[in-house]
Tab-separated table of C-alpha atoms and ligand atoms in Angstrom:
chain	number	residue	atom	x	y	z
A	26	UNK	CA	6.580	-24.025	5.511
A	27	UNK	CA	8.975	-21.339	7.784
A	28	UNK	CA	10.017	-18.198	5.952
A	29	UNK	CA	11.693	-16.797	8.687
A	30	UNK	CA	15.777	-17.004	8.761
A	31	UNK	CA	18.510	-14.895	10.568
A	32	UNK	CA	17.115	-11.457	9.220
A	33	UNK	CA	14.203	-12.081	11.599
A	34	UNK	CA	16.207	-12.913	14.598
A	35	UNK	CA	14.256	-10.530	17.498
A	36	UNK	CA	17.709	-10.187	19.216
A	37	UNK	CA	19.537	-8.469	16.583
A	38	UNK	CA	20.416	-4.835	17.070
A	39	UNK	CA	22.220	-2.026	14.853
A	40	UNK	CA	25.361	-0.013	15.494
A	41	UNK	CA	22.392	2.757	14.172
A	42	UNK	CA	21.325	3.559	17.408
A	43	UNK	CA	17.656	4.846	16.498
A	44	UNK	CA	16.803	1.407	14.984
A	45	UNK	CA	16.945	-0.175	18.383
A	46	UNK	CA	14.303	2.466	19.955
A	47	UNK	CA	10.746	0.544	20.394
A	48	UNK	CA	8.860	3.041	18.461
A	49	UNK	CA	11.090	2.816	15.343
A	50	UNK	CA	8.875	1.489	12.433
A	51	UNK	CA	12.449	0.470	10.755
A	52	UNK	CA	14.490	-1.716	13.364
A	53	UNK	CA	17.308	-4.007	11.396
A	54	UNK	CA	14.623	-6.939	10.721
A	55	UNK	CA	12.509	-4.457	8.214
A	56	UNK	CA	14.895	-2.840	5.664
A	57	UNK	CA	12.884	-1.116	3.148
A	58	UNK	CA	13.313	0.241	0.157
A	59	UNK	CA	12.703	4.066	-1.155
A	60	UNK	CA	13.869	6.223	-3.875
A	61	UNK	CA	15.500	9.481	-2.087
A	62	UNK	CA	17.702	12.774	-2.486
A	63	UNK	CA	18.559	15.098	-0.141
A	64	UNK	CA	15.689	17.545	0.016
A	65	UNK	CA	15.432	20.648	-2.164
A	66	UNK	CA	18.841	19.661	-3.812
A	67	UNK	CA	19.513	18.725	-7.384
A	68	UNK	CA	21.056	15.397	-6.483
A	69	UNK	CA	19.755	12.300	-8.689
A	70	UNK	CA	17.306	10.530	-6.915
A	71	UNK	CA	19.351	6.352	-6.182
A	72	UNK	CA	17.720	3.860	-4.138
A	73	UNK	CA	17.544	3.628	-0.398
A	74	UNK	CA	16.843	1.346	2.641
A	75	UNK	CA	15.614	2.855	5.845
A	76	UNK	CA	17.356	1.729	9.397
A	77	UNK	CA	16.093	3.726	12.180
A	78	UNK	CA	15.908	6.992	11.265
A	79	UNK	CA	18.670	6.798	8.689
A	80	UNK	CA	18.625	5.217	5.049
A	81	UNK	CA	21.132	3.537	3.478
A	82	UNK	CA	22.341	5.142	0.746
A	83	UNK	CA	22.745	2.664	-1.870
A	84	UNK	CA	24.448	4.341	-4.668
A	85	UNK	CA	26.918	5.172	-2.160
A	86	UNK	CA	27.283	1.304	-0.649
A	87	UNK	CA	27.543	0.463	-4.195
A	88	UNK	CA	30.616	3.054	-4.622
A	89	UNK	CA	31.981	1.789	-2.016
A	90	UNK	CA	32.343	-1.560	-2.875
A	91	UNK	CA	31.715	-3.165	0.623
A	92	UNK	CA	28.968	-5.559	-0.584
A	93	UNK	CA	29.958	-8.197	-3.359
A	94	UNK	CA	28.505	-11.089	-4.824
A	95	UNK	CA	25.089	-11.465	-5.712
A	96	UNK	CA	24.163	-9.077	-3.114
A	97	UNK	CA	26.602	-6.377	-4.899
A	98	UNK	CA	24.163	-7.049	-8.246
A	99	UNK	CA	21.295	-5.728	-6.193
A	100	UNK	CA	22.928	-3.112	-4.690
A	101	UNK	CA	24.482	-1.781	-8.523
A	102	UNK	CA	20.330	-1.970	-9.748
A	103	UNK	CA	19.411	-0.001	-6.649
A	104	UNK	CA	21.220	2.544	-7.434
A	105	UNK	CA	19.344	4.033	-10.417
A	106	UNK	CA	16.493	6.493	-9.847
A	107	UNK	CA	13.852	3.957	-10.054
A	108	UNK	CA	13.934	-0.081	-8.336
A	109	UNK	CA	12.784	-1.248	-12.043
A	110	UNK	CA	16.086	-2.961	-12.194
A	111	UNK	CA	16.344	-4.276	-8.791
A	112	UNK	CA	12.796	-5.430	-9.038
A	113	UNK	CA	13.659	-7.375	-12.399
A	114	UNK	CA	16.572	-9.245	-10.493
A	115	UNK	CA	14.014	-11.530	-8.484
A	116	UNK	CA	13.763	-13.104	-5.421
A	117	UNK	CA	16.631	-14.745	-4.565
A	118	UNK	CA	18.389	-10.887	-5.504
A	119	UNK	CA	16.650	-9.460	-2.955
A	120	UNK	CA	16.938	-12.244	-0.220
A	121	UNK	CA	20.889	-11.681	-0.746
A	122	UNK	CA	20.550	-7.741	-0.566
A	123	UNK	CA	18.420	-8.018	2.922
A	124	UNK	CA	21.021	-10.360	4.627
A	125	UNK	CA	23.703	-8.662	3.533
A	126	UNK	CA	22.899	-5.381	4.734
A	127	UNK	CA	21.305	-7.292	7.923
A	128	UNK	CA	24.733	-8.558	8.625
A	129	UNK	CA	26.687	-5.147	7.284
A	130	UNK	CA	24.380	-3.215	9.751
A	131	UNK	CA	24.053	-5.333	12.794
A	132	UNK	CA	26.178	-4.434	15.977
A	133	UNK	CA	29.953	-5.026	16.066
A	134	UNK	CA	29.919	-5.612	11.960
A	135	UNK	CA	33.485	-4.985	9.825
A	136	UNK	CA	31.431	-2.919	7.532
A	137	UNK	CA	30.334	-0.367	10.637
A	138	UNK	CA	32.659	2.270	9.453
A	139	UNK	CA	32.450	2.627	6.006
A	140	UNK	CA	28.964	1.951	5.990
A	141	UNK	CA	28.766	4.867	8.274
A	142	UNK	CA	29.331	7.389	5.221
A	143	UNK	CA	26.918	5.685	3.271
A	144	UNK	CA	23.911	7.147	5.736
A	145	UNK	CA	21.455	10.090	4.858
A	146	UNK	CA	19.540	11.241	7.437
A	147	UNK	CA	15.620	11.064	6.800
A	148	UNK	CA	14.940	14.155	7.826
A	149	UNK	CA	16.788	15.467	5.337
A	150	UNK	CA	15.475	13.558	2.615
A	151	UNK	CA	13.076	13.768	0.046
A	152	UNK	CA	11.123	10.550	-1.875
A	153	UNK	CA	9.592	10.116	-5.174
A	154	UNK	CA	7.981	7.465	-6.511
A	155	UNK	CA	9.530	4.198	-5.971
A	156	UNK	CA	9.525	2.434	-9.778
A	157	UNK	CA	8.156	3.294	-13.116
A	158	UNK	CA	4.985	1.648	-12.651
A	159	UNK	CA	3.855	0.679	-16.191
A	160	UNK	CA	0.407	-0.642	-15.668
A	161	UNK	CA	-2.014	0.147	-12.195
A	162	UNK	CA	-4.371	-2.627	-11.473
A	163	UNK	CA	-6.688	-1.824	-8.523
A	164	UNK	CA	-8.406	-4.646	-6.887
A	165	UNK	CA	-11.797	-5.199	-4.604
A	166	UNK	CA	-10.664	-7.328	-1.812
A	167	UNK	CA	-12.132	-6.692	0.917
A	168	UNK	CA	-15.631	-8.029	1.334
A	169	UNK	CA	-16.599	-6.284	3.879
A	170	UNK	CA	-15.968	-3.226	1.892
A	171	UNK	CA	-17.979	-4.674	-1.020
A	172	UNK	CA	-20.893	-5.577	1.131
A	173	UNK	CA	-21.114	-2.290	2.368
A	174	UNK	CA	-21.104	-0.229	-0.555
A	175	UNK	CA	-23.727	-2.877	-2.289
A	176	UNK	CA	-25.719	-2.045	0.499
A	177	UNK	CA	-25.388	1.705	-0.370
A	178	UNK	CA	-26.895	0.737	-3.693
A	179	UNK	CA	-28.711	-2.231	-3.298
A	180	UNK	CA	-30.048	-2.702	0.030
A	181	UNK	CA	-31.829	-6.023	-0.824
A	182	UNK	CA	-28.405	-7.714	-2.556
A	183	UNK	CA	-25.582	-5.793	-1.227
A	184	UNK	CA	-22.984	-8.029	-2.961
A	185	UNK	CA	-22.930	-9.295	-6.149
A	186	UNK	CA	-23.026	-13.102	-6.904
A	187	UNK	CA	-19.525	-12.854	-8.400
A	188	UNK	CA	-17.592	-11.703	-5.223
A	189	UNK	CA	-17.022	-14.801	-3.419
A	190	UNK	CA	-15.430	-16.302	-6.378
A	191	UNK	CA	-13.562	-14.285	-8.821
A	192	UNK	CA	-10.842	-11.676	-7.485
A	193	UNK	CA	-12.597	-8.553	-8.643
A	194	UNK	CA	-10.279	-5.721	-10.365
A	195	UNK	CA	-10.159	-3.062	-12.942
A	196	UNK	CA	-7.456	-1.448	-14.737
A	197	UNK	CA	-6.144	1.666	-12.786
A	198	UNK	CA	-4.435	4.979	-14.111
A	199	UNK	CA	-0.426	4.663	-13.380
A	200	UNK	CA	0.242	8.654	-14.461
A	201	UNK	CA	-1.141	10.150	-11.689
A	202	UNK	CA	0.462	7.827	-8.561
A	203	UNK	CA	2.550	10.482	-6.496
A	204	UNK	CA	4.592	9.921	-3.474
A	205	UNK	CA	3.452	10.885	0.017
A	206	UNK	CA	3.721	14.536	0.368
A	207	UNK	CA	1.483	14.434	-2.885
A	208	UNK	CA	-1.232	17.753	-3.013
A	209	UNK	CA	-3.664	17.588	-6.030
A	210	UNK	CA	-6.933	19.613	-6.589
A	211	UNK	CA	-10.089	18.580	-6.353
A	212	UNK	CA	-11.337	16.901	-9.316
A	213	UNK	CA	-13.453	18.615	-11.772
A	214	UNK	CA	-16.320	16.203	-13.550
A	215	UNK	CA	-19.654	14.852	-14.596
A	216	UNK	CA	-22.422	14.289	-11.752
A	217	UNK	CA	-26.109	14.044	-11.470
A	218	UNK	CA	-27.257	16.232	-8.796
A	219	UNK	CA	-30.270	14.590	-6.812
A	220	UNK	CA	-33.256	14.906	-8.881
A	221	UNK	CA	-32.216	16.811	-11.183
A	222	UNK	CA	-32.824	15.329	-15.658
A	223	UNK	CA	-29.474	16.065	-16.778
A	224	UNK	CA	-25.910	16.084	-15.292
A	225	UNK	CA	-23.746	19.600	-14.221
A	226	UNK	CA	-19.819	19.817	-14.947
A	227	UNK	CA	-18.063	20.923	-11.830
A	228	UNK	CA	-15.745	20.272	-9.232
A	229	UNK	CA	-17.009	17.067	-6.854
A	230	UNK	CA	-18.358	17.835	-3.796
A	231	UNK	CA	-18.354	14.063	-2.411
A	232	UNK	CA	-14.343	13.775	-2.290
A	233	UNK	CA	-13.644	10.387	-0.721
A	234	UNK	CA	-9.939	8.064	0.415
A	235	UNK	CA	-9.916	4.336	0.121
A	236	UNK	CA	-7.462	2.900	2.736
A	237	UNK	CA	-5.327	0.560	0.413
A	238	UNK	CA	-2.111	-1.299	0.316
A	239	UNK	CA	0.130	-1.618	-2.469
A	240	UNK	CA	1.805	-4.504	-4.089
A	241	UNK	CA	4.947	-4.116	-5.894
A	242	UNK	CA	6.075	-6.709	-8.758
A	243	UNK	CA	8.998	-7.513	-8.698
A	244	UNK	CA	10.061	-10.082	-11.822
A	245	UNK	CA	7.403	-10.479	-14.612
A	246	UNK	CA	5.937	-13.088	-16.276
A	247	UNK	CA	5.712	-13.724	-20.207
A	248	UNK	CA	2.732	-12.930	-22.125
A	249	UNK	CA	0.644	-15.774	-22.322
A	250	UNK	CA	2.272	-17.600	-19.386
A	251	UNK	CA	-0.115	-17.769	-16.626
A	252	UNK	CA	1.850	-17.563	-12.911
A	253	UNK	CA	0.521	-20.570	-11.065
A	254	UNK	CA	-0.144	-19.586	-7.421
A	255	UNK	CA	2.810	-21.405	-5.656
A	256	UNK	CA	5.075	-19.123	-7.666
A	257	UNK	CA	2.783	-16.336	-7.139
A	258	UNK	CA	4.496	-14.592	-4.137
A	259	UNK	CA	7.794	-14.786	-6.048
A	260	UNK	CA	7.119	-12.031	-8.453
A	261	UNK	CA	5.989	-9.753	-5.246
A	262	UNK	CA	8.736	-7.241	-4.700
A	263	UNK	CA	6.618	-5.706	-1.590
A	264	UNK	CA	3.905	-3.664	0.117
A	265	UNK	CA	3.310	-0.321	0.197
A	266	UNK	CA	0.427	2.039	1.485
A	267	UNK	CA	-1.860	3.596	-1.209
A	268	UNK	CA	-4.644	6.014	-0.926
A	269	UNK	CA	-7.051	5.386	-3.664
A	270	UNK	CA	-8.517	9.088	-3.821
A	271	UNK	CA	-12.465	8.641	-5.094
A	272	UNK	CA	-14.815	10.919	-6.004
A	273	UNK	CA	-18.052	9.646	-5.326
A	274	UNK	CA	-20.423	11.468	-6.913
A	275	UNK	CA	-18.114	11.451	-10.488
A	276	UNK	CA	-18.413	7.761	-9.556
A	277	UNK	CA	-21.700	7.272	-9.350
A	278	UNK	CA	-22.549	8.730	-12.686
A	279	UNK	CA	-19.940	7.374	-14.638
A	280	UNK	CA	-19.370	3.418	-12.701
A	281	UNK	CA	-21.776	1.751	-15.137
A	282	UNK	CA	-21.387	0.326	-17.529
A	283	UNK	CA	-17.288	0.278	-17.379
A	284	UNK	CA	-16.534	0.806	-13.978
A	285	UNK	CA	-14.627	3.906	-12.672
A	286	UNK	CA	-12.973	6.315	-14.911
A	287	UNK	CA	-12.176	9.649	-14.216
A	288	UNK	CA	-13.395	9.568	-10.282
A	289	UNK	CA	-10.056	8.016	-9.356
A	290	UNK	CA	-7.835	8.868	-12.447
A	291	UNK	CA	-6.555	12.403	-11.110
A	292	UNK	CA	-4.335	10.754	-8.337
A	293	UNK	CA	-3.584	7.960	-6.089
A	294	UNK	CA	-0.856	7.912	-3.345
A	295	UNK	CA	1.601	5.704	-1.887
A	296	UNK	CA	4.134	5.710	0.549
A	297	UNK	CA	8.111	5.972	-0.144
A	298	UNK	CA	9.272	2.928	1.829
A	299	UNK	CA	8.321	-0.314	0.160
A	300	UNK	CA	8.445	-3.602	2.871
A	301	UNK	CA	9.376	-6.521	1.316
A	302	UNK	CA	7.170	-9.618	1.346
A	303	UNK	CA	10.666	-11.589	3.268
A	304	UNK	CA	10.486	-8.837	6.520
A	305	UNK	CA	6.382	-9.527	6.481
A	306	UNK	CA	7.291	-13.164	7.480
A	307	UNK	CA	6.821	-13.324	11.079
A	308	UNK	CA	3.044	-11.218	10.128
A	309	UNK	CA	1.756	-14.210	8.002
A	310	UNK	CA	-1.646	-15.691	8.896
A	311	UNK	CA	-3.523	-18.364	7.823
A	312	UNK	CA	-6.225	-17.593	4.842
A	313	UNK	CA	-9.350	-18.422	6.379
A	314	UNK	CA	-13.010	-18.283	4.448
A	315	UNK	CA	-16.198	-17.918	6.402
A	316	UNK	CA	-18.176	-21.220	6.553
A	317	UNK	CA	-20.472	-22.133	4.165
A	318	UNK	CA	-18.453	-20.040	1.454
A	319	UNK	CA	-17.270	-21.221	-1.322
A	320	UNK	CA	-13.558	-22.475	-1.330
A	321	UNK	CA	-11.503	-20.739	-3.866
A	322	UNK	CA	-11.338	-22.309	-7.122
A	323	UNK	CA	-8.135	-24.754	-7.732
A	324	UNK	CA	-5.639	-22.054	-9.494
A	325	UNK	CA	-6.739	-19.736	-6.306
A	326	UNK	CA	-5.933	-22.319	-4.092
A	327	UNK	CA	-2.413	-23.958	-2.569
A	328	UNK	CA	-1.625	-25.106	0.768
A	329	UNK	CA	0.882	-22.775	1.610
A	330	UNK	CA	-1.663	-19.587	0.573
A	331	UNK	CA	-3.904	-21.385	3.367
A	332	UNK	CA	-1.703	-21.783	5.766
A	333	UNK	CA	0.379	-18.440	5.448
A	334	UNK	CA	-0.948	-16.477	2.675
A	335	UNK	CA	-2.454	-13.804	4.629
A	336	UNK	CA	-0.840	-11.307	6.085
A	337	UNK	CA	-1.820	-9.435	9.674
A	338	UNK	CA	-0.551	-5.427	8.360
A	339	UNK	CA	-2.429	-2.640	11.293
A	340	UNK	CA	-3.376	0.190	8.717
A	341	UNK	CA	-5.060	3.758	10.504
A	342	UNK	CA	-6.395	6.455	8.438
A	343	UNK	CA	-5.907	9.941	10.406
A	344	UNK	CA	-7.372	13.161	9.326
A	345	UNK	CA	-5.353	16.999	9.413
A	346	UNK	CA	-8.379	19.248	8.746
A	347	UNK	CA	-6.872	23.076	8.507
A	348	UNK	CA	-8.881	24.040	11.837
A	349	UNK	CA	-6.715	21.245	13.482
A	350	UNK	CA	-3.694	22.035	11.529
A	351	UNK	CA	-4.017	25.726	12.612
A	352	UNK	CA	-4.571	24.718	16.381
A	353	UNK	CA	-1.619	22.518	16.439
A	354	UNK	CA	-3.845	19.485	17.424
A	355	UNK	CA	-3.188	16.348	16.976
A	356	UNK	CA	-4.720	14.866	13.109
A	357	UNK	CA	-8.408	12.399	14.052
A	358	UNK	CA	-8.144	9.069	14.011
A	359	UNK	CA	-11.187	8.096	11.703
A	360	UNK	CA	-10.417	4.212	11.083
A	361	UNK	CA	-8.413	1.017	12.392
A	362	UNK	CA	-7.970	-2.427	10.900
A	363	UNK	CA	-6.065	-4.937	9.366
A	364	UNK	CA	-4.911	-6.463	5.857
A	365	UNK	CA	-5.779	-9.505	7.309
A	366	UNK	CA	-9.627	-9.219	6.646
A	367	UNK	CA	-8.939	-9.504	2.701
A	368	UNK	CA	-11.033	-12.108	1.231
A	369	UNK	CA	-8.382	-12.401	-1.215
A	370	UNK	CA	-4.575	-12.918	-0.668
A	371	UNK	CA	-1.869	-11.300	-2.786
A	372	UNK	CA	-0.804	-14.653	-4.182
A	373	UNK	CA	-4.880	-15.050	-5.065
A	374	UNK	CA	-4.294	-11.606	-6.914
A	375	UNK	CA	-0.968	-12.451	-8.953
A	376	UNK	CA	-2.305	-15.632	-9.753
A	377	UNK	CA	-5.847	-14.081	-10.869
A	378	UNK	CA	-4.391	-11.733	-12.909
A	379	UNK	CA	-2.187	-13.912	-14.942
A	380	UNK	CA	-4.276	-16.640	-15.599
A	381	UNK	CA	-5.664	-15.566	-18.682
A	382	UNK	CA	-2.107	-14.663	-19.706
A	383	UNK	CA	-1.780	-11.018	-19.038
A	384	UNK	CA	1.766	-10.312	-18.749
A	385	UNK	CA	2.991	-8.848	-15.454
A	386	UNK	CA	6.449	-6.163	-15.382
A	387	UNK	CA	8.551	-5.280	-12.949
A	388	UNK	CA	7.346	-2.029	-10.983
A	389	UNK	CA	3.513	-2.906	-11.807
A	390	UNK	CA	1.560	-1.513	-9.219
A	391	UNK	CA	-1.718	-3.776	-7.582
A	392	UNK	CA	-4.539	-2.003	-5.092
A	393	UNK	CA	-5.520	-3.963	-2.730
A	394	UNK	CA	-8.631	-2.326	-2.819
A	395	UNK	CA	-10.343	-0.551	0.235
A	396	UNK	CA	-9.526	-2.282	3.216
A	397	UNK	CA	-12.433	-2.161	5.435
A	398	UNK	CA	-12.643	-4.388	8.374
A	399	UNK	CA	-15.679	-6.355	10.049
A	400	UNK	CA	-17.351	-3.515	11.886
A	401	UNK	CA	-18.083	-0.109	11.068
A	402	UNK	CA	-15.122	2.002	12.632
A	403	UNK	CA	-12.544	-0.333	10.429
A	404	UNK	CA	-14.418	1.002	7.182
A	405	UNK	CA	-11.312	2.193	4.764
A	406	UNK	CA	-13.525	5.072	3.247
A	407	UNK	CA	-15.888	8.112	4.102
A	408	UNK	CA	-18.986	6.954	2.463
A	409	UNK	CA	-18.680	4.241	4.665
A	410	UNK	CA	-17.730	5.561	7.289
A	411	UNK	CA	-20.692	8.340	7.118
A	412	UNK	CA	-23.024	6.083	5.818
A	413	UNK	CA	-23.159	7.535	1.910
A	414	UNK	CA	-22.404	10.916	4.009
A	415	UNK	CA	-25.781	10.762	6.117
A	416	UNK	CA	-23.824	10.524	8.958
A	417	UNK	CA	-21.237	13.326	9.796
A	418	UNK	CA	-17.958	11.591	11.624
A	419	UNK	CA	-17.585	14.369	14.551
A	420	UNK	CA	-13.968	15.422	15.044
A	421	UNK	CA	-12.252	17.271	17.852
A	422	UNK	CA	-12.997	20.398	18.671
A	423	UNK	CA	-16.455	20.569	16.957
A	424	UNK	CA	-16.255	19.970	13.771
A	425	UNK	CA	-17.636	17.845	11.534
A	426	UNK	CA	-17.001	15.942	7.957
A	427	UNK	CA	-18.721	13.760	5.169
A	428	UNK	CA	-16.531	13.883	2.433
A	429	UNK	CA	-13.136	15.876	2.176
A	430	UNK	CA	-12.953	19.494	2.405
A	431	UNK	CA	-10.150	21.539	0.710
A	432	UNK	CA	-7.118	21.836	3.002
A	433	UNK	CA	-8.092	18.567	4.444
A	434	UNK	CA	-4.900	16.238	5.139
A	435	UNK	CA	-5.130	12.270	5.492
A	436	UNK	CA	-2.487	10.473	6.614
A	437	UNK	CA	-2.541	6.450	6.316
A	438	UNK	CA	-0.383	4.797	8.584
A	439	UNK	CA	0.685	0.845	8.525
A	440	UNK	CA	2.462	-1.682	11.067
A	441	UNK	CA	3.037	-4.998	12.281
A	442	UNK	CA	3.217	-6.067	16.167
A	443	UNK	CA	3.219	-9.410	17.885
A	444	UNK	CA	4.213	-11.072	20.579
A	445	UNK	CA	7.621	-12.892	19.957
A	446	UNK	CA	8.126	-10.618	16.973
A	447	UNK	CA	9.937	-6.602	16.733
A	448	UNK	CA	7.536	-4.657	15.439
A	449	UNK	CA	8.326	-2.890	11.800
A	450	UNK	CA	6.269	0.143	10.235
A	451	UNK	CA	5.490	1.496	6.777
A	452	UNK	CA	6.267	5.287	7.886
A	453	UNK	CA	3.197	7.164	6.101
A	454	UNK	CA	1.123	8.089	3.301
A	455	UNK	CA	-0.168	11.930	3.019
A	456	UNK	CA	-1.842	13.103	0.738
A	457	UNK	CA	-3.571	16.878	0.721
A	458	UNK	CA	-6.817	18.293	-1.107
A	459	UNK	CA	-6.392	21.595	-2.792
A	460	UNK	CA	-9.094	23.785	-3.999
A	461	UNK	CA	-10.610	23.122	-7.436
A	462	UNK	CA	-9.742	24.494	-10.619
A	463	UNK	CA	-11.717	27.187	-11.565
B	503	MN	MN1	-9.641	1.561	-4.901
């Protein structure tokens, strides 16, 4: 099965100069999609795609007429404050959208001029959050993740005899997803201090990220209508990044018997740009389990999710403490990896969480769960990382962290690179910690 087409072409190049540069994240084959304004004004926030470091105002494209057909539909839906719409329109919508603007913004195209007045600089811009996500569902994919968190627990079983065959998942809190740029305080809860008979209410002192990507739905499915996995993939709008904020020690107190509550209820953030599943095609890789595990059962399973249902996303977590920010230095890089350690795929997730005939909508939002790679420096959270915080991570100039302090930044940063291929970005997700509550 090929899923590239003309969109992908390496050779093409935009009459938008800065989407030709080699660092660009958004060269002409990405096109993502935000929701944007101009900053600090009272403008309605409309749908946007990003090409170099421009975006595509679509309200405006769709004002201007220049795109018809089913690719005009698209462009009409964009141009609301939220995707909902455009989301709802499906796959082949989308596909339309994406070659038209290729085409529209490729060099030497008719549409060059008044396309021109349809750009917003992003630097002047300001995001919010991409869709009205109705329901949050935040998965467990990454094994390695699992295993090292059981191990935290349960030293003799780190994972659980479930893992290797049923995509594990919990319902997440959709209210408190903010864009990047997002500051929240630090949670106030329930722990159990070490030894101690009864717990304390306070503010958590073992403040933790998960390193996440999002998946965007794009067209639903009706209630009691499972989605079988070879349609899976087309009710994925796209992929954002999402930082899955956890406190820890709230966490540990509260996890059983229910699973988390309120230690990752008070935010969770995600980058503006959404990357569509289409510009992802040349980053496909097979799905590949570990011998002597168990092959996914038969509605996890389809040829095409084991040849190409992975995909090969680079995803670095970076850390701004205020002694850094106040120096000027550079943020710490505290983790690399890839998406393409999941255990599960995002068709194994759509397909998971239908099957019992929960009914997906347009703008739901999946977790990937924390991403954490084979060895220990591509672990997607602190208490990982540190070892359940017995290990400081050492930063520059001196310092040292378990879990977050306030003023701590953490910026999550995603791309794709290969050989043969131009390399597209996610831009970034930042969120900040402020001080607690009193
Ligand atoms: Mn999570």
């Amino acid at each position: 099965m090929t899923f590239l087409n003309e969109t992908h072409d390496p050779a093409l190049r935009s009459w938008v100069a800065s989407a030709n540069t080699a660092d660009t994240g958004f060269p002409i084959q990405n096109l993502p999609f935000a929701v944007f304004r101009r900053k600090g004004s009272a403008e309605a926030f409309r749908g946007g795609v990003a090409i170099g470091d421009q975006i595509v105002d679509l309200a405006a494209v769709a004002a201007s007429g220049e795109i018809g057909g089913a690719a005009g539909e698209a462009v009409r839906a964009a141009s609301q404050d939220k995707l909902n719409a455009l989301m709802a329109l499906g796959r082949p919508a989308w596909a339309a959208l994406r070659l038209a603007l290729s085409r529209a913004l490729r060099q030497g195209a008719a549409e060059q001029e008044p396309l021109r007045t349809c750009l917003v600089p992003q630097a002047e811009a300001e995001y919010d959050v991409p869709a009205r996500i109705g329901d949050y569902t935040d998965f467990y994919t990454s094994v390695h993740h699992a295993t090292n968190i059981g191990r935290l627990f349960r030293p003799d079983n780190p994972l659980l005899p479930n893992y290797k065959w049923v995509p594990i998942g919990y319902h997440g809190r959709a209210s408190s997803i903010g864009v990047s740029g997002q500051a929240f305080r630090r949670p106030v809860g329930q722990t159990l201090p070490v030894g101690a008979a009864q717990p304390v209410a306070g503010p958590s002192r073992a403040l933790d990220i998960e390193l996440e990507l999002g998946v965007f739905i794009g067209s639903g499915n009706t209630l009691g209508e499972p989605v079988a996995i070879t349609e899976a993939e087309d009710h994925v709008f796209g992929i954002c990044l999402l930082n899955d904020w956890s406190a820890r020690d709230i966490q540990a107190w509260e996890y059983q018997p229910l699973g988390p509550f309120l230690s990752k209820s008070f935010a969770t953030t995600i980058s503006p740009w959404i990357v569509t599943l289409e510009a992802l095609a040349p980053f496909r890789v097979p799905f590949v389990r570990p011998e002597g595990d168990p092959q996914p059962l038969p509605y996890l399973d389809c040829e095409a999710n084991r040849h190409t249902g992975a995909f090969d996303i680079q995803l670095q977590v970076e850390l701004l403490t205020p002694r850094l920010r106040e120096a000027g230095s550079a943020a710490a890089t505290i983790c690399r990896t890839s998406y393409r350690h999941a255990y599960w795929t995002v068709a194994q997730m759509v397909a998971h969480h239908t099957v019992g005939g929960c009914n997906l909508q347009p703008g739901d939002l999946f977790g990937s769960g924390t991403l954490s790679g084979p060895t220990p420096d591509q672990a997607g959270a602190l208490i990982e990382l540190t070892a359940g915080g017995k290990q400081p991570l050492q930063l520059p100039g001196g310092e040292q962290r378990t879990f977050l302090e306030d003023g701590d930044s953490v910026v999550i940063r995603g791309w794709c690179e290969k050989p043969g291929a131009v390399r597209i970005g996610f831009g970034e997700c930042v969120g900040t910690v402020l001080p607690a509550r009193d």
